[in-house]
Coordinates of C-alpha atoms in Angstrom, one line a residue:
M1 CA 0.0 0.0 0.0
D2 CA 1.3 3.5 -0.9
T3 CA 1.7 5.4 2.3
N4 CA 3.5 8.4 0.8
T5 CA 1.9 11.4 2.6
T6 CA 3.7 14.0 0.4
G7 CA 3.0 12.8 -3.1
S8 CA -0.4 11.3 -2.7
P9 CA -3.2 13.6 -4.1
G10 CA -5.4 12.6 -1.1
Y11 CA -3.2 14.6 1.3
L12 CA -3.3 18.3 1.9
P13 CA 0.1 20.1 1.5
D14 CA -0.5 22.0 4.8
T15 CA -3.1 21.4 7.5
S16 CA -2.0 24.1 9.9
P17 CA -4.8 26.4 11.2
D18 CA -3.0 29.4 9.6
N19 CA -3.7 28.2 6.0
N20 CA -7.5 28.0 6.1
R21 CA -8.1 29.8 2.8
E22 CA -5.5 27.7 0.9
R23 CA -6.9 24.5 2.5
A24 CA -10.4 25.4 1.5
S25 CA -9.4 26.0 -2.1
F26 CA -7.4 22.8 -2.2
I27 CA -10.4 20.8 -0.9
E28 CA -12.7 22.4 -3.5
L29 CA -10.4 21.3 -6.3
Q30 CA -10.0 17.8 -4.9
M31 CA -13.8 17.4 -4.5
H32 CA -14.3 18.5 -8.1
G33 CA -11.8 16.0 -9.4
I34 CA -13.2 13.2 -7.3
N35 CA -16.7 13.8 -8.4
S36 CA -15.7 13.6 -12.1
T37 CA -13.8 10.4 -11.5
L38 CA -16.7 8.6 -10.1
R39 CA -19.4 10.1 -12.3
F40 CA -17.8 8.9 -15.5
G41 CA -16.4 5.6 -14.2
S42 CA -12.8 6.5 -15.1
N43 CA -10.0 4.1 -14.0
T44 CA -7.2 6.7 -14.4
I45 CA -6.3 6.4 -10.8
A46 CA -7.0 2.8 -10.2
D47 CA -3.3 2.1 -9.5
R48 CA -3.5 4.2 -6.4
S49 CA -4.8 1.9 -3.8
P50 CA -7.3 3.4 -1.3
L51 CA -5.5 4.4 1.8
I52 CA -7.6 3.0 4.8
C53 CA -6.5 3.9 8.3
P54 CA -3.2 1.9 8.6
D55 CA -2.9 2.2 12.4
P56 CA -4.9 -0.4 14.3
L57 CA -5.8 2.0 17.1
Q58 CA -7.1 4.5 14.5
R59 CA -9.1 1.8 12.9
Q60 CA -10.7 0.9 16.2
A61 CA -11.4 4.6 17.0
V62 CA -13.1 5.2 13.6
W63 CA -15.0 1.9 13.8
Q64 CA -16.3 2.8 17.3
S65 CA -17.4 6.3 16.0
Y66 CA -19.3 4.6 13.2
L67 CA -21.1 2.3 15.7
E68 CA -22.0 5.3 18.0
N69 CA -22.7 8.1 15.5
V70 CA -23.7 6.6 12.2
A71 CA -25.2 3.1 12.7
P72 CA -28.1 4.2 14.9
L73 CA -29.3 6.6 12.2
V74 CA -28.3 4.9 9.0
T75 CA -29.5 1.2 9.2
I76 CA -28.5 -0.1 5.8
V77 CA -25.8 -2.5 7.0
H78 CA -26.3 -5.4 9.3
R79 CA -24.0 -4.8 12.2
Q80 CA -23.0 -8.4 12.9
S81 CA -22.1 -9.0 9.2
L82 CA -20.1 -5.8 9.1
E83 CA -18.2 -6.8 12.2
K84 CA -17.0 -9.9 10.3
I85 CA -15.7 -7.7 7.5
M86 CA -14.0 -5.4 9.9
A87 CA -12.3 -8.4 11.5
Q88 CA -11.0 -9.4 8.1
V89 CA -9.6 -5.9 7.6
N90 CA -7.6 -6.3 10.8
D91 CA -6.2 -9.6 9.6
S92 CA -5.4 -8.6 6.0
E93 CA -6.9 -5.8 4.0
D94 CA -5.6 -7.3 0.8
T95 CA -8.0 -10.3 1.1
L96 CA -11.1 -8.2 1.0
E97 CA -13.5 -8.5 -1.9
K98 CA -13.8 -5.3 -3.9
S99 CA -17.3 -4.6 -2.7
D100 CA -16.3 -5.2 0.9
K101 CA -13.4 -2.8 0.5
A102 CA -15.8 -0.1 -0.8
L103 CA -18.1 -0.7 2.2
V104 CA -15.2 -0.4 4.7
C105 CA -14.1 2.9 3.0
A106 CA -17.7 4.2 3.2
V107 CA -17.9 3.2 6.8
Y108 CA -14.7 5.1 7.6
L109 CA -15.8 8.2 5.7
S110 CA -19.2 8.4 7.3
A111 CA -17.6 8.0 10.7
I112 CA -15.1 10.8 10.1
M113 CA -17.8 13.1 8.8
S114 CA -19.8 12.4 12.0
L115 CA -17.0 13.8 14.2
T116 CA -16.3 17.3 15.2
P117 CA -13.0 18.8 14.0
A118 CA -11.6 18.5 17.5
Q119 CA -12.7 14.8 17.8
C120 CA -11.2 14.0 14.4
F121 CA -7.8 15.5 15.3
D122 CA -7.9 13.7 18.7
K123 CA -8.6 10.3 17.1
L124 CA -6.6 10.5 13.9
G125 CA -4.1 13.2 14.5
E126 CA -5.2 14.9 11.3
Q127 CA -7.3 17.9 10.3
Q128 CA -10.9 16.8 9.5
E129 CA -10.8 18.5 6.1
S130 CA -7.8 16.5 5.1
A131 CA -9.2 13.2 6.4
I132 CA -12.5 13.8 4.6
V133 CA -10.8 14.4 1.2
R134 CA -8.5 11.4 1.6
H135 CA -11.3 9.0 2.6
R136 CA -13.7 10.3 0.0
L137 CA -11.1 9.6 -2.6
A138 CA -10.7 6.1 -1.2
V139 CA -14.4 5.4 -1.4
E140 CA -14.7 6.6 -5.0
Q141 CA -11.6 4.6 -6.1
A142 CA -13.0 1.5 -4.4
L143 CA -16.4 2.0 -6.1
N144 CA -14.7 2.4 -9.5
E145 CA -12.5 -0.6 -9.0
A146 CA -15.6 -2.7 -8.2
D147 CA -17.3 -1.4 -11.3
L148 CA -20.3 0.2 -9.6
F149 CA -22.2 1.2 -12.7
N150 CA -22.3 -2.4 -14.1
S151 CA -22.5 -4.3 -10.8
H152 CA -25.3 -6.5 -9.5
D153 CA -23.7 -6.6 -6.1
F154 CA -25.9 -5.7 -3.1
T155 CA -22.9 -4.8 -0.9
L156 CA -21.7 -2.3 -3.5
L157 CA -25.1 -0.7 -3.5
Q158 CA -25.0 -0.4 0.3
S159 CA -21.5 1.2 0.0
A160 CA -22.6 3.8 -2.6
L161 CA -25.8 4.6 -0.6
L162 CA -23.9 5.1 2.7
Y163 CA -21.4 7.3 0.9
L164 CA -24.1 9.6 -0.5
I165 CA -25.9 9.9 2.8
A166 CA -22.6 10.8 4.5
I167 CA -21.6 13.6 2.1
R168 CA -25.0 15.0 1.3
R169 CA -24.8 17.8 4.0
H170 CA -21.4 18.9 2.6
D171 CA -22.1 18.6 -1.1
K172 CA -22.3 22.1 -2.6
G173 CA -23.1 21.0 -6.2
H174 CA -25.4 18.5 -7.8
F175 CA -23.3 15.4 -7.2
V176 CA -25.5 13.7 -4.6
W177 CA -28.7 14.7 -6.5
T178 CA -27.3 13.1 -9.7
M179 CA -25.9 10.0 -8.0
T180 CA -29.2 9.4 -6.3
A181 CA -30.7 8.6 -9.7
V182 CA -27.8 6.1 -10.3
I183 CA -28.3 4.1 -7.1
L184 CA -32.0 4.1 -7.7
R185 CA -31.5 2.4 -11.1
L186 CA -29.0 0.0 -9.4
A187 CA -31.6 -0.8 -6.8
Q188 CA -34.3 -1.4 -9.4
R189 CA -31.9 -3.7 -11.3
L190 CA -31.7 -5.7 -8.1
E191 CA -35.6 -5.6 -7.9
L192 CA -35.6 -4.0 -4.4
H193 CA -38.7 -2.1 -5.5
R194 CA -40.7 -5.3 -5.8
E195 CA -41.9 -7.1 -2.7
S196 CA -42.6 -10.3 -4.7
A197 CA -38.9 -10.4 -5.7
L198 CA -37.8 -10.2 -2.0
S199 CA -40.0 -13.1 -1.0
G200 CA -37.7 -15.5 -2.9
I201 CA -34.5 -14.7 -0.9
S202 CA -33.6 -15.4 2.7
P203 CA -35.4 -13.4 5.4
M204 CA -32.3 -11.6 6.4
N205 CA -31.4 -10.5 2.9
G206 CA -35.0 -9.5 2.3
E207 CA -35.1 -7.4 5.4
M208 CA -31.9 -5.7 4.5
S209 CA -33.2 -5.1 1.0
R210 CA -36.3 -3.3 2.5
R211 CA -34.0 -1.2 4.7
V212 CA -31.9 -0.1 1.7
W213 CA -34.9 0.6 -0.5
W214 CA -36.5 2.9 2.0
H215 CA -33.3 4.7 2.7
I216 CA -33.1 5.3 -1.0
L217 CA -36.6 6.7 -1.0
A218 CA -35.8 9.0 1.8
L219 CA -32.6 10.2 0.0
D220 CA -34.6 10.7 -3.2
V221 CA -37.0 13.1 -1.4
Q222 CA -34.2 14.9 0.4
S223 CA -32.0 15.4 -2.6
A224 CA -35.1 16.6 -4.6
E225 CA -35.9 19.1 -2.0
D226 CA -32.3 20.3 -1.9
H227 CA -32.5 21.2 -5.6
R228 CA -36.2 22.1 -5.8
T229 CA -37.1 19.2 -8.1
E230 CA -39.5 16.4 -8.0
P231 CA -38.6 13.0 -6.5
L232 CA -37.8 10.4 -9.0
I233 CA -39.8 7.6 -7.4
H234 CA -43.6 7.6 -7.4
D235 CA -45.9 5.4 -5.4
G236 CA -47.0 3.3 -8.4
Q237 CA -43.4 2.3 -9.1
F238 CA -42.8 0.2 -6.0
D239 CA -44.6 -2.0 -3.4
T240 CA -41.8 -2.8 -1.0
R241 CA -43.1 -2.9 2.6
F242 CA -41.5 -1.2 5.6
P243 CA -38.8 -3.2 7.3
L244 CA -39.6 -4.8 10.7
N245 CA -39.1 -3.0 14.0
I246 CA -36.4 -5.3 15.3
N247 CA -32.8 -5.3 16.4
D248 CA -29.9 -6.4 14.2
E249 CA -29.2 -9.3 16.5
D250 CA -32.7 -10.7 15.6
L251 CA -31.6 -11.2 12.0
V252 CA -29.7 -14.5 11.5
L253 CA -28.4 -15.4 8.0
E254 CA -29.3 -19.1 8.4
A255 CA -32.8 -18.4 9.7
E256 CA -35.7 -19.7 7.6
G257 CA -38.4 -17.4 8.9
F258 CA -38.7 -13.7 9.8
P259 CA -38.2 -12.8 13.5
C260 CA -41.1 -11.5 15.5
E261 CA -41.5 -7.8 15.4
R262 CA -40.7 -6.0 18.7
S263 CA -42.8 -3.3 20.5
G264 CA -41.1 -0.1 21.5
Y265 CA -37.6 1.1 20.7
T266 CA -35.2 -1.0 18.6
D267 CA -32.2 -0.5 16.4
M268 CA -34.7 0.3 13.6
T269 CA -37.0 2.8 15.4
F270 CA -35.3 6.0 14.2
S271 CA -35.2 4.7 10.6
L272 CA -38.9 3.6 10.8
I273 CA -39.9 7.0 12.0
R274 CA -38.1 8.5 9.0
F275 CA -39.8 6.0 6.7
E276 CA -43.3 6.8 8.1
I277 CA -42.6 10.5 7.6
T278 CA -41.3 9.9 4.0
A279 CA -44.4 7.9 3.1
T280 CA -46.7 10.6 4.4
Y281 CA -44.9 13.4 2.7
R282 CA -45.1 11.6 -0.6
L283 CA -48.8 11.1 -0.1
L284 CA -49.4 14.8 0.8
K285 CA -47.3 15.9 -2.2
Y286 CA -49.2 13.9 -4.8
L287 CA -52.7 14.2 -3.2
P288 CA -53.8 17.1 -5.4
F289 CA -52.9 15.1 -8.5
A290 CA -54.5 11.9 -7.2
K291 CA -57.7 13.8 -6.3
P292 CA -58.1 16.5 -9.0
D293 CA -61.9 16.8 -8.3
Y294 CA -61.3 17.9 -4.6
S295 CA -62.2 21.4 -3.6
A296 CA -59.7 23.5 -1.6
D297 CA -61.6 22.7 1.6
D298 CA -61.7 18.9 0.8
L299 CA -58.0 18.9 0.0
L300 CA -57.2 20.7 3.2
A301 CA -59.3 18.4 5.3
S302 CA -57.7 15.3 3.7
R303 CA -54.2 16.5 4.1
Q304 CA -54.8 17.4 7.8
Q305 CA -56.2 13.9 8.4
H306 CA -53.1 12.4 7.0
V307 CA -50.8 14.4 9.2
I308 CA -52.9 13.6 12.3
G309 CA -52.8 10.0 11.4
L310 CA -49.1 10.0 11.1
E311 CA -48.8 11.7 14.5
H312 CA -51.1 9.1 16.0
R313 CA -49.0 6.2 14.6
L314 CA -45.7 7.7 15.7
R315 CA -47.0 8.1 19.2
E316 CA -48.7 4.7 19.4
K317 CA -45.9 2.6 17.8
Y318 CA -42.8 4.4 19.1
L319 CA -42.9 7.6 21.1
Q320 CA -45.1 6.3 23.9
F321 CA -42.2 3.9 24.8
S322 CA -39.7 6.8 25.1
N323 CA -37.2 6.9 28.0
T324 CA -36.0 10.4 28.7
T325 CA -32.7 9.2 29.9
A326 CA -31.9 7.6 26.5
T327 CA -30.3 9.9 24.0
I328 CA -31.7 8.1 20.9
H329 CA -35.2 8.4 22.4
R330 CA -34.8 12.2 22.8
L331 CA -33.5 12.4 19.2
C332 CA -36.5 10.4 17.9
A333 CA -39.0 12.6 19.7
T334 CA -37.4 15.9 18.6
V335 CA -37.1 14.8 15.0
S336 CA -40.8 13.7 15.1
W337 CA -42.0 17.0 16.4
L338 CA -39.9 19.0 14.0
V339 CA -41.1 17.1 10.9
L340 CA -44.7 17.0 12.2
A341 CA -44.5 20.8 12.5
K342 CA -43.1 21.0 8.9
L343 CA -45.9 18.8 7.6
R344 CA -48.5 20.9 9.3
V345 CA -47.2 23.9 7.4
Y346 CA -46.9 21.8 4.2
V347 CA -50.6 20.9 4.4
Y348 CA -51.3 24.5 3.2
D349 CA -48.7 24.5 0.5
T350 CA -51.0 24.0 -2.5
V351 CA -54.2 25.2 -0.9
V352 CA -55.2 28.7 -2.1
S353 CA -56.8 30.4 0.9
G354 CA -58.9 32.5 -1.3
D355 CA -60.7 29.4 -2.6
M356 CA -61.8 28.3 0.9
S357 CA -65.4 28.8 1.8
N358 CA -64.7 29.8 5.5
T359 CA -63.3 33.3 5.8
G360 CA -62.7 32.9 9.5
L361 CA -60.6 29.8 8.9
R362 CA -58.4 31.8 6.5
A363 CA -57.6 34.2 9.3
G364 CA -56.9 31.4 11.7
I365 CA -54.5 29.7 9.3
R366 CA -52.2 32.8 9.3
E367 CA -51.8 32.6 13.1
F368 CA -51.4 28.9 13.0
L369 CA -48.6 29.1 10.4
F370 CA -46.8 31.8 12.3
A371 CA -46.8 29.8 15.5
T372 CA -45.9 26.5 13.8
S373 CA -43.1 28.1 11.9
T374 CA -41.6 29.4 15.2
D375 CA -41.8 25.8 16.5
I376 CA -39.8 24.7 13.4
I377 CA -37.1 27.2 14.0
E378 CA -36.7 26.3 17.7
L379 CA -36.6 22.6 17.1
S380 CA -34.2 22.9 14.2
V381 CA -31.8 24.9 16.4
I382 CA -32.1 22.3 19.1
L383 CA -31.1 19.5 16.7
E384 CA -28.0 21.4 15.4
T385 CA -26.7 22.6 18.8
S386 CA -27.7 20.3 21.6
Q387 CA -24.9 17.8 21.3
K388 CA -24.9 17.0 25.0
N389 CA -28.5 15.9 24.8
I390 CA -28.6 14.4 21.3
G391 CA -25.1 12.9 21.3
N392 CA -22.8 12.9 18.2
W393 CA -25.8 12.8 15.9
T394 CA -25.9 16.5 15.1
W395 CA -23.9 15.7 11.9
M396 CA -27.0 14.5 10.1
F397 CA -28.8 17.8 10.7
K398 CA -26.1 20.3 9.9
N399 CA -26.9 22.9 7.2
N400 CA -30.6 21.8 7.4
N401 CA -31.6 25.5 7.5
Q402 CA -35.4 26.1 7.6
W403 CA -35.5 28.9 5.1
H404 CA -39.2 28.7 4.4
A405 CA -40.2 28.9 8.0
L406 CA -37.7 31.7 8.7
S407 CA -38.9 33.7 5.7
F408 CA -42.5 33.3 6.6
I409 CA -42.0 34.5 10.1
L410 CA -40.0 37.6 9.0
A411 CA -42.6 38.5 6.3
E412 CA -45.3 38.3 9.0
L413 CA -43.3 40.5 11.4
C414 CA -42.9 43.1 8.6
L415 CA -46.6 43.3 8.4
R416 CA -47.6 42.6 12.0
P417 CA -44.6 43.5 14.3
S418 CA -46.6 43.2 17.5
C419 CA -48.6 40.1 16.7
T420 CA -49.1 37.2 19.1
G421 CA -45.8 35.4 19.7
A422 CA -43.6 38.1 18.2
D423 CA -41.2 38.1 21.2
R424 CA -40.7 34.4 21.1
A425 CA -40.4 34.5 17.3
W426 CA -37.6 37.1 17.5
R427 CA -35.7 35.0 20.0
A428 CA -35.9 32.0 17.6
I429 CA -34.8 34.2 14.7
D430 CA -31.8 35.5 16.6
D431 CA -30.7 31.9 17.5
A432 CA -31.2 30.8 13.9
F433 CA -29.2 33.7 12.5
H434 CA -26.4 33.2 15.0
L435 CA -26.2 29.5 14.0
W436 CA -26.8 29.6 10.3
E437 CA -25.0 32.8 9.4
S438 CA -21.7 31.2 10.3
Q439 CA -22.3 28.2 8.0
D440 CA -20.4 28.5 4.7
A441 CA -22.8 27.1 2.1
C442 CA -22.3 28.5 -1.4
A443 CA -25.6 27.2 -2.6
Q444 CA -27.4 29.1 0.2
K445 CA -25.8 32.6 -0.3
E446 CA -28.6 33.8 -2.6
V447 CA -31.2 32.7 -0.2
W448 CA -29.3 34.1 2.8
S449 CA -29.2 37.5 1.2
I450 CA -32.9 37.6 0.7
V451 CA -33.6 36.4 4.3
S452 CA -31.2 39.0 5.7
Q453 CA -33.0 41.8 3.8
L454 CA -36.3 40.5 5.2
K455 CA -34.9 40.6 8.7
E456 CA -33.8 44.2 8.3
R457 CA -37.2 45.2 7.1
A458 CA -38.8 43.4 10.1
I459 CA -36.5 45.1 12.5
Q460 CA -37.4 48.5 11.1
A461 CA -41.1 47.6 11.3
R462 CA -40.7 46.5 15.0
R463 CA -38.9 49.8 15.8
R464 CA -41.7 51.9 14.3
Q465 CA -44.3 49.9 16.1
L466 CA -42.6 50.3 19.5
I467 CA -42.2 54.0 19.0
V468 CA -45.9 54.4 18.1
S469 CA -47.6 52.1 20.6
R470 CA -45.0 51.3 23.3
I471 CA -47.0 48.2 23.9
P472 CA -45.1 45.0 24.3
A473 CA -45.9 42.2 22.0
S474 CA -47.9 39.3 23.5
T475 CA -46.3 35.9 24.1
L476 CA -47.2 32.6 22.6
A477 CA -46.9 29.3 24.5
R478 CA -44.3 26.9 23.3
Q479 CA -46.5 24.0 22.2
Y480 CA -45.2 21.6 19.6
C481 CA -47.6 19.5 17.5
R482 CA -50.3 22.2 17.4
S483 CA -53.9 21.4 16.6
F484 CA -55.0 22.6 13.1
P485 CA -57.1 25.8 13.0
A486 CA -60.8 24.9 13.7
E487 CA -63.5 26.0 11.4
D488 CA -65.2 27.8 14.3
S489 CA -62.6 30.6 14.4
Q490 CA -64.5 32.7 16.9
N491 CA -63.9 30.1 19.6
P492 CA -60.2 29.3 20.0
N493 CA -61.0 26.4 22.3
H494 CA -63.1 24.6 19.7
A495 CA -61.7 21.1 19.3
D496 CA -64.6 19.2 17.7
D497 CA -63.5 19.6 14.1
V498 CA -62.9 16.2 12.4
R499 CA -59.4 17.2 11.4
Q500 CA -58.1 17.5 14.9
P501 CA -58.4 15.0 17.8
P502 CA -59.8 16.2 21.1
S503 CA -57.2 17.2 23.6
T504 CA -56.7 15.2 26.8
C505 CA -54.9 18.1 28.7
S506 CA -56.2 19.4 31.9
E507 CA -58.4 22.4 31.8
E508 CA -56.0 24.2 34.1
P509 CA -53.1 25.9 32.2
V510 CA -49.9 23.8 32.5
C511 CA -46.5 25.1 31.6
F512 CA -45.7 24.1 28.0
S513 CA -48.2 21.2 28.0
E514 CA -48.5 19.7 24.5
P515 CA -50.6 19.2 22.5
S516 CA -53.6 21.4 23.4
S517 CA -56.5 23.0 21.5
N518 CA -55.8 26.3 23.4
M519 CA -52.9 28.2 21.9
H520 CA -53.4 31.4 23.9
Y521 CA -52.4 30.7 27.5
T522 CA -49.3 32.4 28.8
P523 CA -46.6 30.1 30.2
P524 CA -44.8 31.1 33.5
A525 CA -41.4 32.7 33.3
C526 CA -38.7 30.4 31.8
N527 CA -36.5 30.7 34.9
S528 CA -39.2 28.8 36.8
L529 CA -38.7 25.7 34.7
D530 CA -36.3 23.1 36.1
P531 CA -34.7 21.3 33.1
S532 CA -33.3 18.6 35.3
A533 CA -36.8 17.5 36.3
V534 CA -37.2 16.5 32.7
G535 CA -33.8 14.9 32.3
L536 CA -33.1 17.2 29.4
I537 CA -30.4 19.7 30.4
E538 CA -29.1 22.5 28.2
D539 CA -25.4 22.5 27.4
P540 CA -24.5 26.2 27.8
G541 CA -21.2 25.8 26.1
L542 CA -22.5 24.9 22.7
V543 CA -24.0 28.2 21.4
S544 CA -23.6 31.0 23.8
S545 CA -26.6 33.1 22.6
T546 CA -29.0 30.2 22.2
N547 CA -32.2 30.6 24.3
I548 CA -33.7 27.3 23.3
S549 CA -32.7 24.0 25.0
F550 CA -34.1 20.6 25.8
G551 CA -34.9 22.1 29.2
D552 CA -37.5 24.3 27.4
L553 CA -39.3 21.3 26.0
P554 CA -42.6 20.2 27.6
E555 CA -42.3 17.7 30.4
N556 CA -44.8 15.4 28.7
L557 CA -43.0 15.7 25.4
F558 CA -42.6 12.0 24.9
L559 CA -45.6 10.4 26.5
S560 CA -48.5 12.9 26.0
H561 CA -51.0 11.7 23.4
H562 CA -54.4 12.3 22.0
S563 CA -57.3 9.9 22.7
S564 CA -60.5 9.3 20.8
L565 CA -58.8 9.6 17.5
P566 CA -61.4 9.1 14.7
D567 CA -61.1 5.6 13.4
N568 CA -61.5 6.6 9.8
I569 CA -58.2 8.5 9.8
L570 CA -56.3 5.3 9.8
D571 CA -58.1 4.2 6.6
F572 CA -55.8 6.5 4.7
F573 CA -52.7 4.5 5.5

């Protein structure tokens, strides 16, 4: 193996902190060259063997990082099977199959990208930028050598998928978006999109195929959103079922039957929550085309029912079993509330409010979208900053800036600077700007410029309002998973609408109780809330100006649920 650290193109000429600008330029050039190499299947660098961590201690450190940071979130590789491959790496890397070598390289790359720069330097003695470039080159060389584009190898498909998931947050071009189409075609060639084809293979292989297929579906939706295009896969093109809610240890290669599905949290819970969300999003997106005869009111009601049904399933199947002392449980709950809030906003995406028959409902929607958009910003900041409470899983949510929610809030504040919830919205805006303004994302510069201008206009409107009225803006309770606006807009406590389940909360106001049909009670001062009582304590060292933390989340965040959910809602799924 070539271990020349000066001549190899995978190494940076200088990784000292004083050469940040040169290092960034070098990385950009390296990334461009690597992308072209894989995209066209060139073998011009095939003689340069991928340089996998040569030091056994480094290998173990990176492998452990993968198990802790990546495997719980990206469940496309069977852990016990991967352990056997890693043991073979320790014995002799040269004996690995080409597809296994690509998988090992992808594992190393994903692990390194899940680390902070300080953690990477501590484990590898190397700047993270340099390590990423070197290991990304290794992955793409390995995929080329294994002839990815002409392969029928399932392990190679797993390698390519893990690679794309790992680099998506850092890809500034169209590479991941383009390569998603490639791995989709490779998966279809293996017939992962047909449930009938999976019935003819072993239960373990069938289960892993379902996991890979649904991860591809999720990546397809994400990459399409990244570039404002339509997903490639439509519902009529596949019938693959969800994978089972089981642990990896339940899958045995020699087993003749499927294991019994577990209740509560398993190795697959986070992924299954994502798959449920992906399926519902796809349904909401194509509902207007599937039901062209629906009126605006009918379309709105149907979309709301789908979101409520999703929330009910997530609570009943997973979230009711949450343990607040388990980090992965906190992550699952926070992601669930964030995406449910985003779907609540998305419900109104294609509905023209002027076409609705109820004028009062149109006014209620405006308040609902403002409050829910504030929820989205708060939860997004939590996911990106609360490393102490979410663990080393923030890597998956980096650069996931909620531009639509932020823009909507700022636009409303320009028009209504003292509206209900304005103070809370401004705190969320300040936290988001503090976090997102420091992120160097070339593809987001145009959007950031527009949002910054909106913020300046909103600030000016707020100043004018304060000078004229000198009346402080009212507050809005932090209350994730809000009920949809009821048709009886004159009664904010109305909860009998078919599109929202009745609340089970006490009639007495409870600090941050969730969910409730009353969005207008005022919570006690934040300093009266004891975060330790919830087991969700803020890490003050992460973002100094952040006002949002797990301590601010409702005490019954995990276990509160609606009862008496209309049975017909489940008929949509």
